[in-house]
mmCIF file of N, CA, C and O in Angstrom:
data_model
loop_
_atom_site.group_PDB
_atom_site.id
_atom_site.type_symbol
_atom_site.label_atom_id
_atom_site.label_comp_id
_atom_site.label_asym_id
_atom_site.label_seq_id
_atom_site.Cartn_x
_atom_site.Cartn_y
_atom_site.Cartn_z
ATOM 1 N N UNK A 254 48.024 185.296 -43.772
ATOM 2 C CA UNK A 254 46.958 184.765 -43.884
ATOM 3 C C UNK A 254 46.218 183.767 -42.976
ATOM 4 O O UNK A 254 47.182 183.218 -41.986
ATOM 5 N N UNK A 255 45.182 183.739 -42.996
ATOM 6 C CA UNK A 255 44.276 183.066 -42.025
ATOM 7 C C UNK A 255 44.138 181.587 -42.403
ATOM 8 O O UNK A 255 44.273 181.226 -43.361
ATOM 9 N N UNK A 256 43.805 180.905 -41.498
ATOM 10 C CA UNK A 256 43.475 179.326 -41.806
ATOM 11 C C UNK A 256 42.322 179.242 -42.766
ATOM 12 O O UNK A 256 42.298 178.354 -43.581
ATOM 13 N N UNK A 257 41.284 180.116 -42.870
ATOM 14 C CA UNK A 257 40.204 180.087 -43.426
ATOM 15 C C UNK A 257 40.790 180.595 -44.909
ATOM 16 O O UNK A 257 40.365 180.039 -45.954
ATOM 17 N N UNK A 258 41.594 181.304 -45.151
ATOM 18 C CA UNK A 258 42.235 181.587 -46.281
ATOM 19 C C UNK A 258 42.868 180.272 -47.103
ATOM 20 O O UNK A 258 42.797 180.234 -48.316
ATOM 21 N N UNK A 259 43.640 179.759 -46.340
ATOM 22 C CA UNK A 259 44.314 178.702 -46.824
ATOM 23 C C UNK A 259 43.353 177.491 -47.081
ATOM 24 O O UNK A 259 43.664 176.610 -48.047
ATOM 25 N N UNK A 260 42.372 177.369 -46.380
ATOM 26 C CA UNK A 260 41.203 176.104 -46.660
ATOM 27 C C UNK A 260 40.712 176.749 -48.282
ATOM 28 O O UNK A 260 40.583 175.558 -48.903
ATOM 29 N N UNK A 261 40.499 177.669 -48.460
ATOM 30 C CA UNK A 261 39.590 178.154 -49.495
ATOM 31 C C UNK A 261 40.524 177.963 -51.014
ATOM 32 O O UNK A 261 39.928 177.859 -52.019
ATOM 33 N N UNK A 262 41.814 177.995 -50.699
ATOM 34 C CA UNK A 262 42.808 177.770 -51.889
ATOM 35 C C UNK A 262 43.294 176.576 -51.949
ATOM 36 O O UNK A 262 43.824 176.383 -52.976
ATOM 37 N N UNK A 263 42.964 175.424 -51.188
ATOM 38 C CA UNK A 263 42.919 174.135 -51.589
ATOM 39 C C UNK A 263 42.451 173.634 -52.776
ATOM 40 O O UNK A 263 41.231 173.765 -52.528
ATOM 41 N N UNK A 264 43.244 173.090 -53.619
ATOM 42 C CA UNK A 264 42.340 172.594 -54.694
ATOM 43 C C UNK A 264 41.462 171.377 -54.346
ATOM 44 O O UNK A 264 41.974 170.409 -53.795
ATOM 45 N N UNK A 265 40.356 171.448 -54.909
ATOM 46 C CA UNK A 265 39.391 170.476 -54.641
ATOM 47 C C UNK A 265 39.601 169.251 -55.959
ATOM 48 O O UNK A 265 40.528 169.325 -56.672
ATOM 49 N N UNK A 266 38.857 168.294 -55.616
ATOM 50 C CA UNK A 266 38.911 167.214 -56.607
ATOM 51 C C UNK A 266 38.881 167.713 -58.368
ATOM 52 O O UNK A 266 39.413 167.327 -59.206
ATOM 53 N N UNK A 267 37.678 168.410 -58.389
ATOM 54 C CA UNK A 267 37.633 168.950 -59.721
ATOM 55 C C UNK A 267 38.793 169.893 -60.315
ATOM 56 O O UNK A 267 39.302 169.768 -61.369
ATOM 57 N N UNK A 268 39.197 170.768 -59.371
ATOM 58 C CA UNK A 268 40.463 171.643 -59.692
ATOM 59 C C UNK A 268 41.684 170.409 -60.075
ATOM 60 O O UNK A 268 42.478 170.934 -60.887
ATOM 61 N N UNK A 269 41.938 169.547 -59.109
ATOM 62 C CA UNK A 269 42.962 168.612 -59.337
ATOM 63 C C UNK A 269 43.004 167.749 -60.733
ATOM 64 O O UNK A 269 43.989 167.844 -61.376
ATOM 65 N N UNK A 270 41.530 167.418 -61.235
ATOM 66 C CA UNK A 270 41.539 166.693 -62.454
ATOM 67 C C UNK A 270 41.740 167.911 -63.582
ATOM 68 O O UNK A 270 42.612 167.284 -64.436
ATOM 69 N N UNK A 271 41.211 168.691 -63.228
ATOM 70 C CA UNK A 271 41.586 169.886 -64.341
ATOM 71 C C UNK A 271 42.941 170.422 -64.580
ATOM 72 O O UNK A 271 43.549 170.229 -65.711
ATOM 73 N N UNK A 272 43.705 170.232 -63.519
ATOM 74 C CA UNK A 272 45.091 170.473 -63.656
ATOM 75 C C UNK A 272 45.878 169.469 -64.104
ATOM 76 O O UNK A 272 46.850 169.739 -64.731
ATOM 77 N N UNK A 273 45.624 168.499 -63.714
ATOM 78 C CA UNK A 273 46.513 167.158 -64.521
ATOM 79 C C UNK A 273 45.955 167.073 -65.945
ATOM 80 O O UNK A 273 47.025 166.838 -66.880
ATOM 81 N N UNK A 274 44.700 167.151 -66.454
ATOM 82 C CA UNK A 274 44.345 167.162 -67.979
ATOM 83 C C UNK A 274 45.077 168.485 -68.451
ATOM 84 O O UNK A 274 45.606 168.179 -69.547
ATOM 85 N N UNK A 275 45.185 169.466 -67.790
ATOM 86 C CA UNK A 275 45.942 170.741 -68.352
ATOM 87 C C UNK A 275 47.330 170.494 -68.480
ATOM 88 O O UNK A 275 47.876 170.695 -69.629
ATOM 89 N N UNK A 276 47.969 169.845 -67.469
ATOM 90 C CA UNK A 276 49.126 169.601 -67.687
ATOM 91 C C UNK A 276 49.761 168.816 -68.620
ATOM 92 O O UNK A 276 50.840 168.846 -69.422
ATOM 93 N N UNK A 277 48.641 167.606 -68.857
ATOM 94 C CA UNK A 277 49.068 166.458 -69.762
ATOM 95 C C UNK A 277 48.960 167.020 -71.045
ATOM 96 O O UNK A 277 49.756 166.709 -72.026
ATOM 97 N N UNK A 278 48.190 168.340 -71.513
ATOM 98 C CA UNK A 278 48.193 168.551 -72.617
ATOM 99 C C UNK A 278 49.148 169.780 -73.022
ATOM 100 O O UNK A 278 49.256 170.644 -74.018
ATOM 101 N N UNK A 279 49.662 170.240 -71.896
ATOM 102 C CA UNK A 279 50.567 171.581 -71.698
ATOM 103 C C UNK A 279 50.064 172.902 -71.982
ATOM 104 O O UNK A 279 50.531 173.805 -72.158
ATOM 105 N N UNK A 280 48.816 173.148 -71.460
ATOM 106 C CA UNK A 280 47.987 174.209 -71.295
ATOM 107 C C UNK A 280 47.603 174.806 -70.243
ATOM 108 O O UNK A 280 46.955 175.803 -70.102
ATOM 109 N N UNK A 281 48.471 174.421 -69.120
ATOM 110 C CA UNK A 281 48.020 174.973 -67.636
ATOM 111 C C UNK A 281 48.414 176.175 -67.521
ATOM 112 O O UNK A 281 49.825 176.677 -67.845
ATOM 113 N N UNK A 282 47.681 177.149 -66.916
ATOM 114 C CA UNK A 282 48.268 178.690 -66.487
ATOM 115 C C UNK A 282 49.033 178.679 -65.351
ATOM 116 O O UNK A 282 48.875 177.678 -64.426
ATOM 117 N N UNK A 283 50.035 179.575 -65.212
ATOM 118 C CA UNK A 283 51.037 179.696 -64.339
ATOM 119 C C UNK A 283 50.242 179.929 -63.009
ATOM 120 O O UNK A 283 50.617 179.390 -61.959
ATOM 121 N N UNK A 284 49.146 180.498 -62.985
ATOM 122 C CA UNK A 284 48.303 180.874 -61.551
ATOM 123 C C UNK A 284 47.913 179.319 -60.944
ATOM 124 O O UNK A 284 48.183 179.206 -59.920
ATOM 125 N N UNK A 285 47.428 178.548 -61.743
ATOM 126 C CA UNK A 285 47.046 177.448 -61.379
ATOM 127 C C UNK A 285 48.212 176.339 -60.816
ATOM 128 O O UNK A 285 48.178 175.464 -60.146
ATOM 129 N N UNK A 286 49.233 176.376 -61.832
ATOM 130 C CA UNK A 286 50.394 175.827 -61.399
ATOM 131 C C UNK A 286 51.067 176.210 -59.987
ATOM 132 O O UNK A 286 51.269 175.428 -59.218
ATOM 133 N N UNK A 287 51.170 177.617 -59.734
ATOM 134 C CA UNK A 287 51.281 178.034 -58.474
ATOM 135 C C UNK A 287 50.511 177.650 -57.497
ATOM 136 O O UNK A 287 50.977 177.117 -56.342
ATOM 137 N N UNK A 288 49.249 177.578 -57.553
ATOM 138 C CA UNK A 288 48.429 176.972 -56.482
ATOM 139 C C UNK A 288 48.669 175.497 -56.216
ATOM 140 O O UNK A 288 48.375 174.937 -55.237
ATOM 141 N N UNK A 289 48.793 174.637 -57.336
ATOM 142 C CA UNK A 289 48.843 173.294 -57.312
ATOM 143 C C UNK A 289 50.293 172.982 -56.745
ATOM 144 O O UNK A 289 50.306 172.272 -55.395
ATOM 145 N N UNK A 290 51.459 173.742 -56.585
ATOM 146 C CA UNK A 290 52.680 173.535 -55.813
ATOM 147 C C UNK A 290 52.482 173.986 -54.664
ATOM 148 O O UNK A 290 53.014 173.391 -53.579
ATOM 149 N N UNK A 291 51.768 175.074 -54.459
ATOM 150 C CA UNK A 291 51.645 175.829 -53.192
ATOM 151 C C UNK A 291 50.669 175.242 -52.227
ATOM 152 O O UNK A 291 51.069 174.942 -50.945
ATOM 153 N N UNK A 292 49.469 174.628 -52.424
ATOM 154 C CA UNK A 292 48.718 174.080 -51.722
ATOM 155 C C UNK A 292 47.894 172.782 -51.866
ATOM 156 O O UNK A 292 47.533 172.063 -50.890
ATOM 157 N N UNK A 293 48.457 172.016 -53.343
ATOM 158 C CA UNK A 293 48.143 170.814 -53.459
ATOM 159 C C UNK A 293 48.900 169.559 -52.756
ATOM 160 O O UNK A 293 50.014 169.976 -52.586
ATOM 161 N N UNK A 294 48.253 168.564 -52.787
ATOM 162 C CA UNK A 294 48.990 167.286 -51.903
ATOM 163 C C UNK A 294 49.666 166.573 -53.264
ATOM 164 O O UNK A 294 48.986 166.342 -54.128
ATOM 165 N N UNK A 295 50.830 166.161 -53.202
ATOM 166 C CA UNK A 295 51.630 165.485 -54.279
ATOM 167 C C UNK A 295 50.793 164.357 -54.669
ATOM 168 O O UNK A 295 50.498 163.945 -55.754
ATOM 169 N N UNK A 296 50.330 163.350 -53.606
ATOM 170 C CA UNK A 296 49.680 162.444 -53.644
ATOM 171 C C UNK A 296 48.363 162.393 -54.347
ATOM 172 O O UNK A 296 48.213 161.540 -55.166
ATOM 173 N N UNK A 297 47.613 163.403 -54.120
ATOM 174 C CA UNK A 297 46.359 163.661 -55.135
ATOM 175 C C UNK A 297 46.772 163.555 -56.551
ATOM 176 O O UNK A 297 46.004 163.112 -57.400
ATOM 177 N N UNK A 298 47.754 164.384 -56.926
ATOM 178 C CA UNK A 298 48.327 164.486 -58.289
ATOM 179 C C UNK A 298 48.653 163.308 -58.955
ATOM 180 O O UNK A 298 48.280 163.086 -60.085
ATOM 181 N N UNK A 299 49.411 162.594 -58.101
ATOM 182 C CA UNK A 299 50.070 161.510 -58.678
ATOM 183 C C UNK A 299 48.893 160.286 -58.905
ATOM 184 O O UNK A 299 48.831 159.623 -60.131
ATOM 185 N N UNK A 300 48.067 160.261 -58.067
ATOM 186 C CA UNK A 300 46.948 159.245 -58.222
ATOM 187 C C UNK A 300 45.951 159.680 -59.223
ATOM 188 O O UNK A 300 45.500 158.887 -60.162
ATOM 189 N N UNK A 301 45.559 161.021 -59.486
ATOM 190 C CA UNK A 301 44.815 161.244 -60.477
ATOM 191 C C UNK A 301 45.517 161.088 -62.008
ATOM 192 O O UNK A 301 44.699 160.800 -62.942
ATOM 193 N N UNK A 302 46.938 161.529 -61.828
ATOM 194 C CA UNK A 302 47.882 161.326 -63.215
ATOM 195 C C UNK A 302 47.509 159.960 -63.749
ATOM 196 O O UNK A 302 47.334 159.515 -64.763
ATOM 197 N N UNK A 303 48.001 158.866 -62.621
ATOM 198 C CA UNK A 303 47.852 157.352 -63.337
ATOM 199 C C UNK A 303 46.434 156.960 -63.562
ATOM 200 O O UNK A 303 46.230 156.378 -64.580
ATOM 201 N N UNK A 304 45.374 157.434 -62.887
ATOM 202 C CA UNK A 304 44.025 157.294 -63.530
ATOM 203 C C UNK A 304 43.964 157.813 -64.817
ATOM 204 O O UNK A 304 43.297 157.187 -65.624
ATOM 205 N N UNK A 305 44.284 159.074 -65.194
ATOM 206 C CA UNK A 305 44.035 159.779 -66.236
ATOM 207 C C UNK A 305 44.731 159.034 -67.384
ATOM 208 O O UNK A 305 44.242 158.775 -68.410
ATOM 209 N N UNK A 306 46.340 158.600 -67.077
ATOM 210 C CA UNK A 306 46.726 157.666 -68.116
ATOM 211 C C UNK A 306 45.892 156.358 -68.530
ATOM 212 O O UNK A 306 46.119 155.992 -69.617
ATOM 213 N N UNK A 307 45.452 155.666 -67.385
ATOM 214 C CA UNK A 307 44.881 154.485 -67.768
ATOM 215 C C UNK A 307 43.710 155.002 -68.478
ATOM 216 O O UNK A 307 43.482 154.021 -69.650
ATOM 217 N N UNK A 308 43.026 155.861 -68.112
ATOM 218 C CA UNK A 308 41.808 156.191 -69.258
ATOM 219 C C UNK A 308 42.301 156.548 -70.574
ATOM 220 O O UNK A 308 41.486 155.877 -71.440
ATOM 221 N N UNK A 309 43.146 157.405 -70.657
ATOM 222 C CA UNK A 309 43.519 157.823 -71.960
ATOM 223 C C UNK A 309 44.193 156.571 -72.870
ATOM 224 O O UNK A 309 43.797 156.638 -73.963
ATOM 225 N N UNK A 310 44.697 155.803 -72.062
ATOM 226 C CA UNK A 310 45.590 154.621 -72.935
ATOM 227 C C UNK A 310 44.180 153.773 -73.510
ATOM 228 O O UNK A 310 44.083 153.172 -74.562
ATOM 229 N N UNK A 311 43.140 153.554 -72.471
ATOM 230 C CA UNK A 311 42.222 152.626 -72.775
ATOM 231 C C UNK A 311 41.287 153.195 -73.977
ATOM 232 O O UNK A 311 40.852 152.417 -74.808
ATOM 233 N N UNK A 312 41.147 154.545 -73.717
ATOM 234 C CA UNK A 312 40.408 155.275 -74.886
ATOM 235 C C UNK A 312 41.082 155.385 -76.316
ATOM 236 O O UNK A 312 40.338 154.862 -77.285
ATOM 237 N N UNK A 313 42.546 155.311 -76.245
ATOM 238 C CA UNK A 313 42.979 155.372 -77.607
ATOM 239 C C UNK A 313 42.931 153.725 -78.132
ATOM 240 O O UNK A 313 42.647 153.830 -79.342
ATOM 241 N N UNK A 314 43.142 152.911 -77.160
ATOM 242 C CA UNK A 314 42.988 151.251 -77.560
ATOM 243 C C UNK A 314 41.573 151.124 -78.272
ATOM 244 O O UNK A 314 41.826 150.443 -79.376
ATOM 245 N N UNK A 315 40.839 151.668 -77.549
ATOM 246 C CA UNK A 315 39.148 151.262 -78.203
ATOM 247 C C UNK A 315 39.211 151.927 -79.293
ATOM 248 O O UNK A 315 38.418 151.529 -80.359
ATOM 249 N N UNK A 316 39.551 153.282 -79.612
ATOM 250 C CA UNK A 316 39.352 153.771 -81.013
ATOM 251 C C UNK A 316 40.061 153.119 -82.047
ATOM 252 O O UNK A 316 39.600 153.002 -82.901
ATOM 253 N N UNK A 317 41.317 152.726 -81.826
ATOM 254 C CA UNK A 317 42.108 152.149 -82.588
ATOM 255 C C UNK A 317 41.355 150.681 -83.054
ATOM 256 O O UNK A 317 41.351 150.346 -84.294
ATOM 257 N N UNK A 318 40.739 149.882 -81.993
ATOM 258 C CA UNK A 318 40.145 148.737 -82.235
ATOM 259 C C UNK A 318 38.937 148.930 -83.132
ATOM 260 O O UNK A 318 38.547 148.251 -84.256
ATOM 261 N N UNK A 319 38.304 150.022 -82.946
ATOM 262 C CA UNK A 319 37.130 150.344 -83.738
ATOM 263 C C UNK A 319 37.385 150.697 -85.352
ATOM 264 O O UNK A 319 36.890 150.180 -85.979
ATOM 265 N N UNK A 320 38.458 151.504 -85.518
ATOM 266 C CA UNK A 320 38.967 151.894 -86.751
ATOM 267 C C UNK A 320 39.282 150.714 -87.637
ATOM 268 O O UNK A 320 39.085 150.640 -88.637
ATOM 269 N N UNK A 321 40.113 149.700 -86.806
ATOM 270 C CA UNK A 321 40.478 148.666 -87.546
ATOM 271 C C UNK A 321 39.602 147.642 -87.908
ATOM 272 O O UNK A 321 39.922 146.607 -88.913
ATOM 273 N N UNK A 322 38.470 147.705 -87.109
ATOM 274 C CA UNK A 322 37.310 146.703 -87.897
ATOM 275 C C UNK A 322 36.776 147.285 -88.975
ATOM 276 O O UNK A 322 36.521 147.048 -89.994
#
């Protein structure tokens, strides 16, 4: 593989977000999982996952508060 092939396979921000959301709901494809483990940076996925969990909890909390009113 050349350097340009490696650059094109690195997941971008949208791909990282998509992978985190897919993994959270258990529907990520094996192709994307392989890409993530091969070319992705662990730090990017951890930061994205923490943000996702925070947004998810805030969303559930807000919905519960609206329903209880």
